[in-house]
PDB file of N, CA and C in Angstrom:
ATOM      1  N   UNK A  21     159.367 125.179  12.146  1.00 60.00           N
ATOM      2  CA  UNK A  21     159.954 125.885  13.267  1.00 60.00           C
ATOM      3  C   UNK A  21     161.407 125.442  13.428  1.00 60.00           C
ATOM      4  N   UNK A  22     162.273 126.401  13.624  1.00 64.00           N
ATOM      5  CA  UNK A  22     163.703 126.116  13.779  1.00 64.00           C
ATOM      6  C   UNK A  22     163.976 125.481  15.141  1.00 64.00           C
ATOM      7  N   UNK A  23     164.867 124.518  15.127  1.00 77.00           N
ATOM      8  CA  UNK A  23     165.255 123.857  16.367  1.00 77.00           C
ATOM      9  C   UNK A  23     166.633 124.350  16.798  1.00 77.00           C
ATOM     10  N   UNK A  24     167.033 123.947  17.992  1.00 71.00           N
ATOM     11  CA  UNK A  24     168.355 124.328  18.495  1.00 71.00           C
ATOM     12  C   UNK A  24     169.454 123.777  17.595  1.00 71.00           C
ATOM     13  N   UNK A  25     169.248 122.583  17.045  1.00 77.00           N
ATOM     14  CA  UNK A  25     170.222 121.991  16.136  1.00 77.00           C
ATOM     15  C   UNK A  25     170.360 122.796  14.862  1.00 77.00           C
ATOM     16  N   UNK A  26     169.231 123.318  14.352  1.00 82.00           N
ATOM     17  CA  UNK A  26     169.266 124.157  13.159  1.00 82.00           C
ATOM     18  C   UNK A  26     170.069 125.434  13.421  1.00 82.00           C
ATOM     19  N   UNK A  27     169.849 126.034  14.559  1.00 84.00           N
ATOM     20  CA  UNK A  27     170.559 127.257  14.920  1.00 84.00           C
ATOM     21  C   UNK A  27     172.055 126.979  15.052  1.00 84.00           C
ATOM     22  N   UNK A  28     172.399 125.835  15.620  1.00 91.00           N
ATOM     23  CA  UNK A  28     173.812 125.476  15.774  1.00 91.00           C
ATOM     24  C   UNK A  28     174.467 125.286  14.408  1.00 91.00           C
ATOM     25  N   UNK A  29     173.777 124.629  13.482  1.00 92.00           N
ATOM     26  CA  UNK A  29     174.322 124.437  12.142  1.00 92.00           C
ATOM     27  C   UNK A  29     174.482 125.776  11.429  1.00 92.00           C
ATOM     28  N   UNK A  30     173.503 126.657  11.599  1.00 92.00           N
ATOM     29  CA  UNK A  30     173.572 127.982  10.990  1.00 92.00           C
ATOM     30  C   UNK A  30     174.790 128.741  11.529  1.00 92.00           C
ATOM     31  N   UNK A  31     174.988 128.715  12.821  1.00 93.00           N
ATOM     32  CA  UNK A  31     176.117 129.405  13.443  1.00 93.00           C
ATOM     33  C   UNK A  31     177.440 128.813  12.976  1.00 93.00           C
ATOM     34  N   UNK A  32     177.504 127.500  12.908  1.00 94.00           N
ATOM     35  CA  UNK A  32     178.727 126.832  12.447  1.00 94.00           C
ATOM     36  C   UNK A  32     179.033 127.226  11.011  1.00 94.00           C
ATOM     37  N   UNK A  33     178.023 127.254  10.149  1.00 95.00           N
ATOM     38  CA  UNK A  33     178.226 127.625   8.756  1.00 95.00           C
ATOM     39  C   UNK A  33     178.668 129.075   8.631  1.00 95.00           C
ATOM     40  N   UNK A  34     178.091 129.964   9.414  1.00 96.00           N
ATOM     41  CA  UNK A  34     178.500 131.373   9.399  1.00 96.00           C
ATOM     42  C   UNK A  34     179.945 131.526   9.829  1.00 96.00           C
ATOM     43  N   UNK A  35     180.361 130.768  10.847  1.00 96.00           N
ATOM     44  CA  UNK A  35     181.763 130.803  11.280  1.00 96.00           C
ATOM     45  C   UNK A  35     182.682 130.324  10.159  1.00 96.00           C
ATOM     46  N   UNK A  36     182.259 129.287   9.459  1.00 96.00           N
ATOM     47  CA  UNK A  36     183.035 128.761   8.340  1.00 96.00           C
ATOM     48  C   UNK A  36     183.187 129.819   7.244  1.00 96.00           C
ATOM     49  N   UNK A  37     182.087 130.464   6.858  1.00 96.00           N
ATOM     50  CA  UNK A  37     182.149 131.496   5.826  1.00 96.00           C
ATOM     51  C   UNK A  37     183.052 132.651   6.241  1.00 96.00           C
ATOM     52  N   UNK A  38     182.966 133.064   7.493  1.00 96.00           N
ATOM     53  CA  UNK A  38     183.825 134.142   7.978  1.00 96.00           C
ATOM     54  C   UNK A  38     185.288 133.733   7.939  1.00 96.00           C
ATOM     55  N   UNK A  39     185.583 132.492   8.313  1.00 96.00           N
ATOM     56  CA  UNK A  39     186.964 132.012   8.285  1.00 96.00           C
ATOM     57  C   UNK A  39     187.505 131.975   6.865  1.00 96.00           C
ATOM     58  N   UNK A  40     186.703 131.521   5.916  1.00 94.00           N
ATOM     59  CA  UNK A  40     187.136 131.486   4.520  1.00 94.00           C
ATOM     60  C   UNK A  40     187.372 132.910   4.016  1.00 94.00           C
ATOM     61  N   UNK A  41     186.488 133.810   4.339  1.00 94.00           N
ATOM     62  CA  UNK A  41     186.647 135.205   3.925  1.00 94.00           C
ATOM     63  C   UNK A  41     187.907 135.828   4.497  1.00 94.00           C
ATOM     64  N   UNK A  42     188.175 135.592   5.771  1.00 95.00           N
ATOM     65  CA  UNK A  42     189.379 136.136   6.390  1.00 95.00           C
ATOM     66  C   UNK A  42     190.644 135.530   5.788  1.00 95.00           C
ATOM     67  N   UNK A  43     190.595 134.254   5.464  1.00 95.00           N
ATOM     68  CA  UNK A  43     191.734 133.599   4.839  1.00 95.00           C
ATOM     69  C   UNK A  43     192.009 134.213   3.475  1.00 95.00           C
ATOM     70  N   UNK A  44     190.962 134.499   2.714  1.00 93.00           N
ATOM     71  CA  UNK A  44     191.132 135.118   1.407  1.00 93.00           C
ATOM     72  C   UNK A  44     191.638 136.556   1.521  1.00 93.00           C
ATOM     73  N   UNK A  45     191.175 137.289   2.512  1.00 95.00           N
ATOM     74  CA  UNK A  45     191.696 138.636   2.735  1.00 95.00           C
ATOM     75  C   UNK A  45     193.185 138.595   3.049  1.00 95.00           C
ATOM     76  N   UNK A  46     193.590 137.671   3.886  1.00 96.00           N
ATOM     77  CA  UNK A  46     195.007 137.535   4.238  1.00 96.00           C
ATOM     78  C   UNK A  46     195.828 137.116   3.025  1.00 96.00           C
ATOM     79  N   UNK A  47     195.290 136.209   2.211  1.00 94.00           N
ATOM     80  CA  UNK A  47     195.992 135.784   1.003  1.00 94.00           C
ATOM     81  C   UNK A  47     196.190 136.930   0.032  1.00 94.00           C
ATOM     82  N   UNK A  48     195.152 137.730  -0.169  1.00 95.00           N
ATOM     83  CA  UNK A  48     195.250 138.882  -1.073  1.00 95.00           C
ATOM     84  C   UNK A  48     196.275 139.880  -0.557  1.00 95.00           C
ATOM     85  N   UNK A  49     196.242 140.150   0.726  1.00 96.00           N
ATOM     86  CA  UNK A  49     197.192 141.098   1.312  1.00 96.00           C
ATOM     87  C   UNK A  49     198.625 140.587   1.163  1.00 96.00           C
ATOM     88  N   UNK A  50     198.821 139.306   1.428  1.00 96.00           N
ATOM     89  CA  UNK A  50     200.166 138.723   1.317  1.00 96.00           C
ATOM     90  C   UNK A  50     200.678 138.765  -0.120  1.00 96.00           C
ATOM     91  N   UNK A  51     199.777 138.650  -1.091  1.00 95.00           N
ATOM     92  CA  UNK A  51     200.162 138.673  -2.496  1.00 95.00           C
ATOM     93  C   UNK A  51     200.241 140.091  -3.057  1.00 95.00           C
ATOM     94  N   UNK A  52     199.839 141.081  -2.263  1.00 96.00           N
ATOM     95  CA  UNK A  52     199.858 142.460  -2.729  1.00 96.00           C
ATOM     96  C   UNK A  52     198.743 142.768  -3.713  1.00 96.00           C
ATOM     97  N   UNK A  53     197.634 142.050  -3.591  1.00 96.00           N
ATOM     98  CA  UNK A  53     196.503 142.227  -4.492  1.00 96.00           C
ATOM     99  C   UNK A  53     195.294 142.773  -3.746  1.00 96.00           C
ATOM    100  N   UNK A  54     194.403 143.432  -4.491  1.00 95.00           N
ATOM    101  CA  UNK A  54     193.098 143.809  -3.946  1.00 95.00           C
ATOM    102  C   UNK A  54     192.268 142.530  -3.870  1.00 95.00           C
ATOM    103  N   UNK A  55     191.315 142.477  -2.972  1.00 93.00           N
ATOM    104  CA  UNK A  55     190.529 141.246  -2.824  1.00 93.00           C
ATOM    105  C   UNK A  55     189.790 140.878  -4.104  1.00 93.00           C
ATOM    106  N   UNK A  56     189.318 141.865  -4.870  1.00 92.00           N
ATOM    107  CA  UNK A  56     188.635 141.528  -6.128  1.00 92.00           C
ATOM    108  C   UNK A  56     189.618 140.904  -7.124  1.00 92.00           C
ATOM    109  N   UNK A  57     190.869 141.357  -7.120  1.00 93.00           N
ATOM    110  CA  UNK A  57     191.886 140.752  -7.978  1.00 93.00           C
ATOM    111  C   UNK A  57     192.170 139.314  -7.533  1.00 93.00           C
ATOM    112  N   UNK A  58     192.207 139.108  -6.219  1.00 92.00           N
ATOM    113  CA  UNK A  58     192.461 137.774  -5.665  1.00 92.00           C
ATOM    114  C   UNK A  58     191.367 136.800  -6.103  1.00 92.00           C
ATOM    115  N   UNK A  59     190.105 137.233  -6.003  1.00 89.00           N
ATOM    116  CA  UNK A  59     188.993 136.362  -6.391  1.00 89.00           C
ATOM    117  C   UNK A  59     188.978 136.127  -7.903  1.00 89.00           C
ATOM    118  N   UNK A  60     189.292 137.167  -8.681  1.00 87.00           N
ATOM    119  CA  UNK A  60     189.352 137.000 -10.135  1.00 87.00           C
ATOM    120  C   UNK A  60     190.448 136.017 -10.510  1.00 87.00           C
ATOM    121  N   UNK A  61     191.607 136.131  -9.876  1.00 89.00           N
ATOM    122  CA  UNK A  61     192.698 135.196 -10.137  1.00 89.00           C
ATOM    123  C   UNK A  61     192.296 133.775  -9.770  1.00 89.00           C
ATOM    124  N   UNK A  62     191.574 133.642  -8.685  1.00 87.00           N
ATOM    125  CA  UNK A  62     191.096 132.324  -8.266  1.00 87.00           C
ATOM    126  C   UNK A  62     190.158 131.725  -9.312  1.00 87.00           C
ATOM    127  N   UNK A  63     189.232 132.538  -9.823  1.00 85.00           N
ATOM    128  CA  UNK A  63     188.298 132.053 -10.842  1.00 85.00           C
ATOM    129  C   UNK A  63     189.007 131.697 -12.146  1.00 85.00           C
ATOM    130  N   UNK A  64     189.959 132.528 -12.543  1.00 85.00           N
ATOM    131  CA  UNK A  64     190.705 132.239 -13.762  1.00 85.00           C
ATOM    132  C   UNK A  64     191.507 130.957 -13.601  1.00 85.00           C
ATOM    133  N   UNK A  65     192.105 130.767 -12.444  1.00 88.00           N
ATOM    134  CA  UNK A  65     192.854 129.541 -12.181  1.00 88.00           C
ATOM    135  C   UNK A  65     191.935 128.334 -12.228  1.00 88.00           C
ATOM    136  N   UNK A  66     190.754 128.480 -11.694  1.00 88.00           N
ATOM    137  CA  UNK A  66     189.799 127.382 -11.664  1.00 88.00           C
ATOM    138  C   UNK A  66     189.257 127.061 -13.053  1.00 88.00           C
ATOM    139  N   UNK A  67     188.891 128.082 -13.807  1.00 83.00           N
ATOM    140  CA  UNK A  67     188.244 127.895 -15.107  1.00 83.00           C
ATOM    141  C   UNK A  67     189.219 127.821 -16.272  1.00 83.00           C
ATOM    142  N   UNK A  68     190.428 128.275 -16.081  1.00 82.00           N
ATOM    143  CA  UNK A  68     191.384 128.346 -17.170  1.00 82.00           C
ATOM    144  C   UNK A  68     191.351 129.727 -17.808  1.00 82.00           C
ATOM    145  N   UNK A  69     192.349 130.009 -18.615  1.00 76.00           N
ATOM    146  CA  UNK A  69     192.415 131.339 -19.225  1.00 76.00           C
ATOM    147  C   UNK A  69     191.280 131.521 -20.227  1.00 76.00           C
ATOM    148  N   UNK A  70     190.924 132.769 -20.444  1.00 74.00           N
ATOM    149  CA  UNK A  70     189.833 133.109 -21.344  1.00 74.00           C
ATOM    150  C   UNK A  70     190.383 133.738 -22.612  1.00 74.00           C
ATOM    151  N   UNK A  71     189.741 133.454 -23.713  1.00 78.00           N
ATOM    152  CA  UNK A  71     190.118 134.101 -24.981  1.00 78.00           C
ATOM    153  C   UNK A  71     189.602 135.530 -24.960  1.00 78.00           C
ATOM    154  N   UNK A  72     190.147 136.368 -25.847  1.00 79.00           N
ATOM    155  CA  UNK A  72     189.693 137.755 -25.897  1.00 79.00           C
ATOM    156  C   UNK A  72     188.226 137.844 -26.305  1.00 79.00           C
ATOM    157  N   UNK A  73     187.755 136.923 -27.143  1.00 79.00           N
ATOM    158  CA  UNK A  73     186.346 136.945 -27.539  1.00 79.00           C
ATOM    159  C   UNK A  73     185.426 136.561 -26.388  1.00 79.00           C
ATOM    160  N   UNK A  74     185.933 135.756 -25.458  1.00 75.00           N
ATOM    161  CA  UNK A  74     185.116 135.349 -24.310  1.00 75.00           C
ATOM    162  C   UNK A  74     184.951 136.494 -23.317  1.00 75.00           C
ATOM    163  N   UNK A  75     185.867 137.451 -23.324  1.00 72.00           N
ATOM    164  CA  UNK A  75     185.778 138.556 -22.379  1.00 72.00           C
ATOM    165  C   UNK A  75     185.160 139.811 -22.969  1.00 72.00           C
ATOM    166  N   UNK A  76     184.955 139.858 -24.285  1.00 74.00           N
ATOM    167  CA  UNK A  76     184.399 141.056 -24.897  1.00 74.00           C
ATOM    168  C   UNK A  76     182.872 141.017 -24.867  1.00 74.00           C
ATOM    169  N   UNK A  77     182.257 142.181 -24.703  1.00 72.00           N
ATOM    170  CA  UNK A  77     180.797 142.224 -24.708  1.00 72.00           C
ATOM    171  C   UNK A  77     180.253 141.893 -26.104  1.00 72.00           C
ATOM    172  N   UNK A  78     179.107 141.286 -26.139  1.00 66.00           N
ATOM    173  CA  UNK A  78     178.499 140.927 -27.435  1.00 66.00           C
ATOM    174  C   UNK A  78     177.403 141.883 -27.794  1.00 66.00           C
TER     175      UNK A  78
END
């Protein structure tokens, strides 16, 4: 059974996710990118560039 503390943690986490999402939307808009481009750029930056063979279907 969920307690009041569990509900508070759930609400806090949801607020955090919404804040991160809004920050990313603002970042994409400021950079002149679509949000999917912003997230793709973030992943590429995190993982490093990909070779053409890594992006082609097998």
